[in-house]
Amino acid sequence: MADELTPQAIHDDVRAILTQVKTGHPLVHCLTNNVVKQVTANALLAAGAAPAMVEDAVEAGEFAHVASGVLVNVGTLTPDIRQAMTSAVSAAQSANTPWVLDPVAVGGLSVRTQFARSILDSRPAAIRGNPSEIAALAGTGSGGRGVDSTDSVEAVTTIAAELSHRSGAVVAASGPTDLVVSTVARTHVTGGHPMLQQVIGTGCALGALTAATLGVAQLPAQHHAAVVASHALVSAAGTVAGQTASAPGHFAVAWLDALHTLSADDVRELITLDSEQA
């Protein structure tokens, strides 16, 4: 992988990271919401990763030590799950395991908002969500309509950059064009299909796939490219699925199949990456 985070280096690292996910089978510990567990596991398997969902508070901490990456998705919080997430985050931090925060519906509900903000000091490698979730997590917005964003990606560009500086994480906001921001670079990922919004779990699976790509990144310097890689893969698979699918059910199957069949070179041909140094 490239050593300098130039636009060309990001593009080269995206290709290398996607290839390594398929060949290296990173183990992803998913603490995620109950609505999307099967979708998330299937997406990880299709992409080449290995999913695990360990929710006991003691075991969650133990497992974070051996996982390649950890996902913390606050979609269906309970007191027990919050305890397990806290344990996993603490263990991931001590083991230098990259972990991803997916602040689902943060801003609109008090418990998840407070919890998500409270674990920011534990240094997530990445934060990914829709624009309203990113703004609410940063403390500059009130959240969207449930899990749906009421803000545009463009409206939270500065907010995402400030959140990245504050947390140390790569911050990604999803939309028709995804934005990935770190302290050293900014990348737009253009691709996908509108029907991605009509299929349950595609965004949550993106969080898990981000943990997978981070799990094969060799150095923190590649974390930006790793987050770009997961967004590029999901977008490219959406582009392919949209070529044949006319309704959400067919699209969901076609999207999952594309996650499995697309090579790193295929992904690069199907999406557009525009990167610049921050």
CSV table of C-alpha atoms in Angstrom, one decimal:
chain,number,residue,atom,x,y,z
A,1,MET,CA,0.0,0.0,0.0
A,2,ALA,CA,1.0,3.6,-0.6
A,3,ASP,CA,2.7,5.5,2.2
A,4,GLU,CA,1.5,9.1,1.3
A,5,LEU,CA,-2.1,10.1,1.4
A,6,THR,CA,-2.2,11.7,-2.0
A,7,PRO,CA,-5.3,11.3,-4.2
A,8,GLN,CA,-3.6,8.7,-6.3
A,9,ALA,CA,-2.4,6.9,-3.2
A,10,ILE,CA,-6.0,6.8,-1.9
A,11,HIS,CA,-7.2,5.3,-5.2
A,12,ASP,CA,-4.4,2.7,-5.1
A,13,ASP,CA,-5.1,1.8,-1.5
A,14,VAL,CA,-8.8,1.4,-2.2
A,15,ARG,CA,-8.0,-1.3,-4.8
A,16,ALA,CA,-5.6,-3.1,-2.5
A,17,ILE,CA,-7.9,-3.0,0.5
A,18,LEU,CA,-10.9,-4.4,-1.4
A,19,THR,CA,-8.7,-7.2,-2.7
A,20,GLN,CA,-7.4,-7.9,0.8
A,21,VAL,CA,-11.0,-8.2,2.2
A,22,LYS,CA,-11.7,-10.9,-0.3
A,23,THR,CA,-8.5,-12.8,0.3
A,24,GLY,CA,-7.9,-12.1,4.0
A,25,HIS,CA,-11.4,-12.7,5.3
A,26,PRO,CA,-11.3,-10.2,8.2
A,27,LEU,CA,-13.3,-11.1,11.3
A,28,VAL,CA,-15.9,-8.4,12.1
A,29,HIS,CA,-17.5,-8.2,15.5
A,30,CYS,CA,-20.9,-6.6,15.0
A,31,LEU,CA,-22.8,-5.0,17.8
A,32,THR,CA,-25.7,-3.9,15.6
A,33,ASN,CA,-29.4,-3.4,15.6
A,34,ASN,CA,-31.9,-6.3,15.6
A,35,VAL,CA,-33.6,-5.3,12.4
A,36,VAL,CA,-30.5,-5.9,10.2
A,37,LYS,CA,-28.4,-8.7,11.7
A,38,GLN,CA,-29.1,-11.2,8.9
A,39,VAL,CA,-28.6,-8.6,6.2
A,40,THR,CA,-25.3,-7.5,7.8
A,41,ALA,CA,-24.0,-11.0,8.2
A,42,ASN,CA,-24.9,-11.9,4.6
A,43,ALA,CA,-23.2,-8.7,3.2
A,44,LEU,CA,-20.0,-9.4,5.1
A,45,LEU,CA,-19.9,-13.0,3.9
A,46,ALA,CA,-20.6,-11.9,0.3
A,47,ALA,CA,-17.8,-9.4,0.4
A,48,GLY,CA,-15.3,-12.0,1.8
A,49,ALA,CA,-15.4,-11.1,5.5
A,50,ALA,CA,-16.4,-13.2,8.5
A,51,PRO,CA,-19.2,-11.9,10.7
A,52,ALA,CA,-19.7,-12.5,14.4
A,53,MET,CA,-22.3,-11.0,16.7
A,54,VAL,CA,-21.3,-11.4,20.4
A,55,GLU,CA,-23.5,-9.5,22.7
A,56,ASP,CA,-22.8,-10.7,26.2
A,57,ALA,CA,-20.9,-7.8,28.0
A,58,VAL,CA,-18.0,-10.0,29.1
A,59,GLU,CA,-17.7,-11.9,25.9
A,60,ALA,CA,-18.0,-8.7,23.8
A,61,GLY,CA,-14.9,-7.4,25.4
A,62,GLU,CA,-13.0,-10.6,25.0
A,63,PHE,CA,-14.0,-10.9,21.3
A,64,ALA,CA,-13.0,-7.4,20.5
A,65,HIS,CA,-9.4,-8.4,21.3
A,66,VAL,CA,-9.4,-11.1,18.5
A,67,ALA,CA,-11.6,-9.4,15.9
A,68,SER,CA,-10.1,-7.6,12.9
A,69,GLY,CA,-12.7,-4.8,13.3
A,70,VAL,CA,-15.6,-3.9,15.5
A,71,LEU,CA,-19.0,-2.2,14.6
A,72,VAL,CA,-21.0,-0.3,17.2
A,73,ASN,CA,-24.4,0.4,15.7
A,74,VAL,CA,-26.8,2.1,18.1
A,75,GLY,CA,-30.0,1.3,16.2
A,76,THR,CA,-31.8,-0.8,18.8
A,77,LEU,CA,-30.2,0.0,22.2
A,78,THR,CA,-31.0,-1.7,25.4
A,79,PRO,CA,-29.2,-1.4,28.8
A,80,ASP,CA,-27.5,-4.8,28.2
A,81,ILE,CA,-26.4,-3.9,24.7
A,82,ARG,CA,-25.0,-0.5,25.9
A,83,GLN,CA,-23.0,-2.4,28.4
A,84,ALA,CA,-21.7,-4.8,25.8
A,85,MET,CA,-20.8,-1.9,23.5
A,86,THR,CA,-18.9,-0.1,26.2
A,87,SER,CA,-17.0,-3.3,27.0
A,88,ALA,CA,-16.2,-3.9,23.3
A,89,VAL,CA,-15.1,-0.3,22.7
A,90,SER,CA,-12.8,-0.3,25.7
A,91,ALA,CA,-11.2,-3.6,24.6
A,92,ALA,CA,-10.9,-2.5,21.0
A,93,GLN,CA,-9.1,0.7,22.2
A,94,SER,CA,-6.7,-1.2,24.4
A,95,ALA,CA,-6.0,-3.8,21.6
A,96,ASN,CA,-5.7,-1.2,18.8
A,97,THR,CA,-8.6,-2.8,17.0
A,98,PRO,CA,-10.3,-0.4,14.7
A,99,TRP,CA,-13.9,0.2,15.6
A,100,VAL,CA,-16.7,2.0,13.7
A,101,LEU,CA,-19.5,4.1,15.2
A,102,ASP,CA,-22.8,4.1,13.3
A,103,PRO,CA,-25.0,6.7,15.1
A,104,VAL,CA,-28.4,5.5,13.9
A,105,ALA,CA,-31.1,8.0,14.6
A,106,VAL,CA,-28.9,10.0,16.9
A,107,GLY,CA,-30.3,13.4,17.6
A,108,GLY,CA,-34.0,12.5,17.8
A,109,LEU,CA,-33.7,10.2,20.8
A,110,SER,CA,-32.0,11.2,24.1
A,111,VAL,CA,-30.5,7.9,25.3
A,112,ARG,CA,-28.7,6.9,22.1
A,113,THR,CA,-27.6,10.5,21.5
A,114,GLN,CA,-25.9,10.7,24.9
A,115,PHE,CA,-24.4,7.2,24.6
A,116,ALA,CA,-23.0,7.8,21.1
A,117,ARG,CA,-21.4,11.1,22.2
A,118,SER,CA,-20.0,9.5,25.4
A,119,ILE,CA,-18.0,6.9,23.5
A,120,LEU,CA,-16.4,9.4,21.1
A,121,ASP,CA,-13.5,9.8,23.4
A,122,SER,CA,-12.6,6.1,22.9
A,123,ARG,CA,-11.2,7.0,19.5
A,124,PRO,CA,-13.3,5.3,16.8
A,125,ALA,CA,-11.4,4.7,13.6
A,126,ALA,CA,-14.5,5.7,11.6
A,127,ILE,CA,-17.9,7.3,12.1
A,128,ARG,CA,-20.4,6.7,9.3
A,129,GLY,CA,-24.0,7.8,9.1
A,130,ASN,CA,-26.4,9.9,7.1
A,131,PRO,CA,-25.9,13.7,7.1
A,132,SER,CA,-28.5,14.4,9.9
A,133,GLU,CA,-26.9,11.8,12.1
A,134,ILE,CA,-23.5,13.2,11.6
A,135,ALA,CA,-24.7,16.7,12.4
A,136,ALA,CA,-26.5,15.6,15.5
A,137,LEU,CA,-23.6,13.6,16.8
A,138,ALA,CA,-21.4,16.7,16.4
A,139,GLY,CA,-23.9,18.7,18.4
A,140,THR,CA,-25.0,21.0,15.6
A,141,GLY,CA,-28.3,19.4,14.6
A,142,SER,CA,-31.3,17.7,16.0
A,143,GLY,CA,-31.3,14.6,13.8
A,144,GLY,CA,-33.4,13.5,10.9
A,145,ARG,CA,-36.8,11.8,10.6
A,146,GLY,CA,-36.1,8.5,12.3
A,147,VAL,CA,-33.4,6.9,10.3
A,148,ASP,CA,-34.0,9.2,7.3
A,149,SER,CA,-31.8,12.2,6.8
A,150,THR,CA,-33.3,15.7,6.4
A,151,ASP,CA,-30.0,17.3,5.6
A,152,SER,CA,-27.8,17.0,2.5
A,153,VAL,CA,-24.2,15.8,2.4
A,154,GLU,CA,-23.1,19.3,1.2
A,155,ALA,CA,-24.7,20.9,4.3
A,156,VAL,CA,-22.6,18.9,6.7
A,157,THR,CA,-19.2,19.0,4.9
A,158,THR,CA,-17.7,21.5,7.4
A,159,ILE,CA,-19.4,19.7,10.4
A,160,ALA,CA,-18.0,16.4,9.3
A,161,ALA,CA,-14.5,17.8,9.0
A,162,GLU,CA,-14.7,19.4,12.5
A,163,LEU,CA,-16.0,16.1,13.9
A,164,SER,CA,-13.1,14.3,12.4
A,165,HIS,CA,-10.6,16.7,14.0
A,166,ARG,CA,-12.3,16.4,17.3
A,167,SER,CA,-12.6,12.6,17.4
A,168,GLY,CA,-9.7,11.5,15.3
A,169,ALA,CA,-12.0,9.4,13.2
A,170,VAL,CA,-12.5,9.3,9.5
A,171,VAL,CA,-16.1,10.6,9.1
A,172,ALA,CA,-18.4,9.5,6.3
A,173,ALA,CA,-21.8,11.0,5.4
A,174,SER,CA,-23.9,9.0,3.0
A,175,GLY,CA,-26.0,10.4,0.2
A,176,PRO,CA,-26.3,10.3,-3.6
A,177,THR,CA,-22.6,11.2,-3.5
A,178,ASP,CA,-20.9,10.0,-0.3
A,179,LEU,CA,-18.5,12.2,1.5
A,180,VAL,CA,-15.5,10.8,3.4
A,181,VAL,CA,-13.5,13.3,5.5
A,182,SER,CA,-10.4,12.9,7.6
A,183,THR,CA,-7.8,15.3,9.0
A,184,VAL,CA,-5.7,14.9,5.9
A,185,ALA,CA,-8.1,14.3,2.9
A,186,ARG,CA,-11.6,14.6,1.5
A,187,THR,CA,-13.1,12.2,-0.9
A,188,HIS,CA,-16.4,12.1,-2.8
A,189,VAL,CA,-17.7,8.7,-3.9
A,190,THR,CA,-20.3,8.9,-6.6
A,191,GLY,CA,-22.2,5.8,-7.7
A,192,GLY,CA,-24.9,3.6,-6.4
A,193,HIS,CA,-28.7,3.6,-7.1
A,194,PRO,CA,-31.7,5.3,-5.5
A,195,MET,CA,-33.2,1.9,-4.7
A,196,LEU,CA,-30.5,1.4,-2.0
A,197,GLN,CA,-32.8,3.6,0.1
A,198,GLN,CA,-35.7,1.2,-0.4
A,199,VAL,CA,-33.9,-1.9,0.9
A,200,ILE,CA,-33.6,-2.4,4.7
A,201,GLY,CA,-30.1,-2.7,6.1
A,202,THR,CA,-27.9,-1.4,3.3
A,203,GLY,CA,-26.7,1.5,5.3
A,204,CYS,CA,-26.1,-0.6,8.5
A,205,ALA,CA,-24.3,-3.2,6.4
A,206,LEU,CA,-22.1,-0.4,5.1
A,207,GLY,CA,-21.0,0.2,8.7
A,208,ALA,CA,-20.0,-3.4,9.1
A,209,LEU,CA,-18.2,-3.4,5.7
A,210,THR,CA,-16.3,-0.3,6.9
A,211,ALA,CA,-15.1,-2.3,9.9
A,212,ALA,CA,-14.0,-5.1,7.5
A,213,THR,CA,-12.0,-2.7,5.3
A,214,LEU,CA,-10.5,-1.0,8.3
A,215,GLY,CA,-9.6,-4.5,9.6
A,216,VAL,CA,-7.3,-5.2,6.7
A,217,ALA,CA,-5.7,-1.7,6.5
A,218,GLN,CA,-2.1,-2.1,7.5
A,219,LEU,CA,-1.6,1.3,9.1
A,220,PRO,CA,-3.7,4.1,10.5
A,221,ALA,CA,-2.6,6.1,7.4
A,222,GLN,CA,-4.7,3.8,5.3
A,223,HIS,CA,-7.9,4.4,7.4
A,224,HIS,CA,-9.2,7.1,5.0
A,225,ALA,CA,-8.8,4.8,2.0
A,226,ALA,CA,-10.4,1.9,3.9
A,227,VAL,CA,-13.5,4.0,4.6
A,228,VAL,CA,-13.6,5.1,1.0
A,229,ALA,CA,-13.2,1.4,-0.1
A,230,SER,CA,-16.3,0.3,1.8
A,231,HIS,CA,-18.4,3.1,0.4
A,232,ALA,CA,-17.1,2.4,-3.1
A,233,LEU,CA,-18.0,-1.3,-2.8
A,234,VAL,CA,-21.5,-0.7,-1.6
A,235,SER,CA,-22.1,2.0,-4.3
A,236,ALA,CA,-20.7,-0.2,-7.1
A,237,ALA,CA,-22.9,-3.1,-6.0
A,238,GLY,CA,-25.9,-0.7,-6.0
A,239,THR,CA,-25.0,0.4,-9.5
A,240,VAL,CA,-24.9,-3.2,-10.8
A,241,ALA,CA,-28.1,-4.2,-9.0
A,242,GLY,CA,-29.9,-1.2,-10.4
A,243,GLN,CA,-29.1,-2.4,-14.0
A,244,THR,CA,-31.4,-5.3,-13.7
A,245,ALA,CA,-33.7,-4.8,-10.7
A,246,SER,CA,-37.1,-3.2,-11.0
A,247,ALA,CA,-38.3,-3.5,-7.4
A,248,PRO,CA,-36.7,-3.7,-3.9
A,249,GLY,CA,-36.9,-7.4,-3.5
A,250,HIS,CA,-35.0,-8.2,-6.7
A,251,PHE,CA,-32.6,-5.3,-5.9
A,252,ALA,CA,-31.7,-6.7,-2.5
A,253,VAL,CA,-30.7,-10.0,-4.0
A,254,ALA,CA,-28.8,-8.5,-6.9
A,255,TRP,CA,-27.0,-6.1,-4.5
A,256,LEU,CA,-25.9,-9.0,-2.3
A,257,ASP,CA,-24.7,-11.0,-5.3
A,258,ALA,CA,-22.8,-8.0,-6.6
A,259,LEU,CA,-21.0,-7.6,-3.3
A,260,HIS,CA,-19.7,-11.1,-3.9
A,261,THR,CA,-18.9,-11.0,-7.6
A,262,LEU,CA,-17.3,-7.6,-8.0
A,263,SER,CA,-13.6,-7.4,-8.1
A,264,ALA,CA,-11.6,-4.4,-6.9
A,265,ASP,CA,-11.0,-3.4,-10.5
A,266,ASP,CA,-14.8,-3.7,-11.3
A,267,VAL,CA,-15.5,-1.4,-8.3
A,268,ARG,CA,-13.1,1.3,-9.6
A,269,GLU,CA,-14.8,1.2,-13.1
A,270,LEU,CA,-18.3,1.5,-11.7
A,271,ILE,CA,-17.9,4.5,-9.3
A,272,THR,CA,-16.2,7.9,-9.4
A,273,LEU,CA,-13.7,8.9,-6.7
A,274,ASP,CA,-12.7,12.6,-6.3
A,275,SER,CA,-10.1,13.1,-3.7
A,276,GLU,CA,-8.2,16.1,-2.5
A,277,GLN,CA,-5.9,16.8,0.4
A,278,ALA,CA,-7.6,18.6,3.4
